[in-house]
Coordinates of C-alpha atoms in Angstrom, one line a residue:
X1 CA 8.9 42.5 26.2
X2 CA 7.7 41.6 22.6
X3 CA 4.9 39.2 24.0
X4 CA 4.1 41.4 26.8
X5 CA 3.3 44.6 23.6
X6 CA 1.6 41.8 21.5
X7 CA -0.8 41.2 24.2
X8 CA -1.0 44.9 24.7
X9 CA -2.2 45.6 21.3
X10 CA -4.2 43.0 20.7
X11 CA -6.1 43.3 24.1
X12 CA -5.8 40.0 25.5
X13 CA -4.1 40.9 28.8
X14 CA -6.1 41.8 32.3
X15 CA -7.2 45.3 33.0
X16 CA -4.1 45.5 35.6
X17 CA -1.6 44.3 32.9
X18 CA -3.1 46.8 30.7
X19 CA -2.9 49.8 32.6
X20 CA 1.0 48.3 33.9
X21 CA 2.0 48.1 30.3
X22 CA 0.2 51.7 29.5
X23 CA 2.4 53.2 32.6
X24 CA 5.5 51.9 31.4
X25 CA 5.0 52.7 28.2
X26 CA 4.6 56.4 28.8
X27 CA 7.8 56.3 31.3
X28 CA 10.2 54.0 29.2
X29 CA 11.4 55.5 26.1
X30 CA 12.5 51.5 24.9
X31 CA 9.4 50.1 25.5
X32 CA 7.7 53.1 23.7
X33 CA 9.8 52.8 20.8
X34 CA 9.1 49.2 20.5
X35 CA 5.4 49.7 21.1
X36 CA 5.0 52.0 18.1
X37 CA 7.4 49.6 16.1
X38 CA 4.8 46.7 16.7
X39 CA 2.1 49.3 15.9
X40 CA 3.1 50.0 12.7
X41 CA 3.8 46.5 11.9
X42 CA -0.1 45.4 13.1
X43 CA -1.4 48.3 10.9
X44 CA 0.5 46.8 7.9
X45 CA -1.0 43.4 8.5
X46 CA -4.2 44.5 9.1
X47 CA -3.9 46.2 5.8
X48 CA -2.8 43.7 3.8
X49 CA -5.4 41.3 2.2
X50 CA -5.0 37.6 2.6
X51 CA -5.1 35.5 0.1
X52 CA -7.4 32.4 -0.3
X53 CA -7.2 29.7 -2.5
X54 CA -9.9 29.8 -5.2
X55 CA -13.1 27.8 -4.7
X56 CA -12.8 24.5 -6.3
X57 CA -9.4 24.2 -5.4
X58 CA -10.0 21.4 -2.4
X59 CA -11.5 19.4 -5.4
X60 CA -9.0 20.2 -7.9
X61 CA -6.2 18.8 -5.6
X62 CA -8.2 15.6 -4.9
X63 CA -9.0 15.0 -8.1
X64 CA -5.2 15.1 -9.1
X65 CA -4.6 12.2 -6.3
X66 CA -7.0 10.1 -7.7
X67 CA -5.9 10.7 -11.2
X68 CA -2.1 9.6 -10.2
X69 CA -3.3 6.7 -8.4
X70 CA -5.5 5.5 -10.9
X71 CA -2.8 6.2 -13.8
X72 CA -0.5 3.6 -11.7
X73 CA -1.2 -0.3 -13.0
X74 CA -2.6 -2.6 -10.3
X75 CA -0.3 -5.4 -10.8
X76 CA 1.1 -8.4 -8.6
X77 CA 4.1 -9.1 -7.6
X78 CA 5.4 -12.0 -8.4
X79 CA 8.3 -13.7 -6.2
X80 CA 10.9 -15.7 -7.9
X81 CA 11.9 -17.8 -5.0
X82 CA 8.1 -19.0 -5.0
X83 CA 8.6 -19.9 -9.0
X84 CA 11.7 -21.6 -8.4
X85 CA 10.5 -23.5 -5.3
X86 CA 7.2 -24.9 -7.5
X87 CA 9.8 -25.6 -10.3
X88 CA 12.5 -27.4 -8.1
X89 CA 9.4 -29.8 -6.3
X90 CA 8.4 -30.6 -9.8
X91 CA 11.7 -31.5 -11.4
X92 CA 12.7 -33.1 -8.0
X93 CA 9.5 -35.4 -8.2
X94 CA 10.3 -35.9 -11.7
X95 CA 14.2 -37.2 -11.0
X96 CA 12.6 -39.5 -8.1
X97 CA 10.0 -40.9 -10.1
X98 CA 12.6 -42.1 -12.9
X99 CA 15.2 -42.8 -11.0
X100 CA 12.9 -45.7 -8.7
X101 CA 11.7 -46.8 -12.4
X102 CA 14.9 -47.2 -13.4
X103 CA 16.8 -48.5 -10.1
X104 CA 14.1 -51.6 -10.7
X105 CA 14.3 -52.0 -14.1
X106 CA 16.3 -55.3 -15.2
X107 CA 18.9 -54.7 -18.0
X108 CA 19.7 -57.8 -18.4
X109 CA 20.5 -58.8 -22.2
X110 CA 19.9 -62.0 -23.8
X111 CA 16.8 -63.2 -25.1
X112 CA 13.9 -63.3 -23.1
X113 CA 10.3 -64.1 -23.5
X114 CA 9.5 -61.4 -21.2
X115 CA 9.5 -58.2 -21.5
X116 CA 11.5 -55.8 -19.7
X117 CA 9.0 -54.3 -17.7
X118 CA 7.6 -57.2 -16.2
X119 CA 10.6 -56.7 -13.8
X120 CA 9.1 -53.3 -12.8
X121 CA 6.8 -53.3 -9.1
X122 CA 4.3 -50.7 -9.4
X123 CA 3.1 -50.0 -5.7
X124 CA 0.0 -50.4 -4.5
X125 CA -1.9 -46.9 -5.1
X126 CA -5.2 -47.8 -3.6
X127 CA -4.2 -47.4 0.4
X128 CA -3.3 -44.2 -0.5
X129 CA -6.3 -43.5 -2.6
X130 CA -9.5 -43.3 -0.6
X131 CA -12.8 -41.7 -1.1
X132 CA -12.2 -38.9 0.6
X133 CA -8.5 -38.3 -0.6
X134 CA -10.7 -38.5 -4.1
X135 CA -13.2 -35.9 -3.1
X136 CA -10.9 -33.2 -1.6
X137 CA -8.7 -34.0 -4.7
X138 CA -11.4 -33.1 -6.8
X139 CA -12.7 -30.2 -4.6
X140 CA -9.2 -28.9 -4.6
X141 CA -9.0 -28.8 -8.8
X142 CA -13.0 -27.4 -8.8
X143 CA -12.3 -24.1 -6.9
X144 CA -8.9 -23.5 -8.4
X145 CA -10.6 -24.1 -12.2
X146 CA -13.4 -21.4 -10.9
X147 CA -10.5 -19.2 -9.6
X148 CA -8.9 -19.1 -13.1
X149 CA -11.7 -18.9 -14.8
X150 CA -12.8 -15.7 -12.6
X151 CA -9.3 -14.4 -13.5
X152 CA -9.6 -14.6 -17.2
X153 CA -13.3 -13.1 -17.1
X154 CA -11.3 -10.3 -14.7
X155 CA -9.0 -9.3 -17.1
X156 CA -11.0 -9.6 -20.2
X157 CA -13.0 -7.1 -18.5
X158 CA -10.5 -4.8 -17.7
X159 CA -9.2 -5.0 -21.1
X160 CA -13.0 -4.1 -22.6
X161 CA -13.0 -1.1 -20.1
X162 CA -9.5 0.1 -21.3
X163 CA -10.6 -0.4 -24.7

């Protein structure tokens, strides 16, 4: 009944619904009541005055987001399982290195002419190191030195602009 008065006084229903509404109207004394209840109530919104938000305040809003994002530092987060990975290949290469120069090592006492170390078989390194191994070796150590170096000029910069 509601929607059916709404449309009423808003005209938005069909001339038949209109005068059908206007003919029960004047017959029921519910739907009359009702009618001038919803009256009433679209005079006092059509009096009131709606409120809008001043001018600048789309700008004002946006400018707070982009002053709490910027107020956040850009930092990276670093993973301790990768730290502890790089740390346990190192110290693992490190145990295996000493451990083959010490497994062929001769302790023997006495006196020798030779030294200790003659005992100790250095493999042959140069099947392993080719030209190209070289070059991408050497390739490999060029871009990461440019990459830290690009880092340090990074922050230095940042720490001029914060200055």
């Amino acid at each position: 009944m509601e929607e059916i008065l709404w449309n009423y006084i808003d005209g938005t229903c069909t001339p038949d619904e209109h005068k059908a509404i206007s003919d029960q109207i004047a017959k029921d004394e519910a739907y009359r009541l009702k009618y001038k209840e919803l009256l009433n109530l679209n005079k006092a919104f059509m009096a009131m005055e709606i409120d809008e938000p001043p001018m600048a305040f789309t700008y004002n809003v946006m400018e707070a987001i982009r002053t709490e994002n910027a107020q956040q530092p850009l930092k990276a987060a670093i993973n301790n399982k990768i730290i502890m990975g790089i740390a346990a290949f190192f110290v693992l290469t490190i145990v295996s290195v000493l451990v083959y120069a010490l497994a062929h090592v001769s302790f023997a006492g006495g006196s020798h002419s030779t030294p200790v170390a003659s005992n100790l078989k250095v493999p042959d390194l140069k099947s392993f190191l080719s030209k190209p191994v070289i070059q991408v070796f050497f390739f490999f150590d060029v871009v990461l030195g440019l990459y830290l170096f690009d880092t340090y000029l990074r922050r230095k910069k940042v720490q001029k602009e914060i200055q």
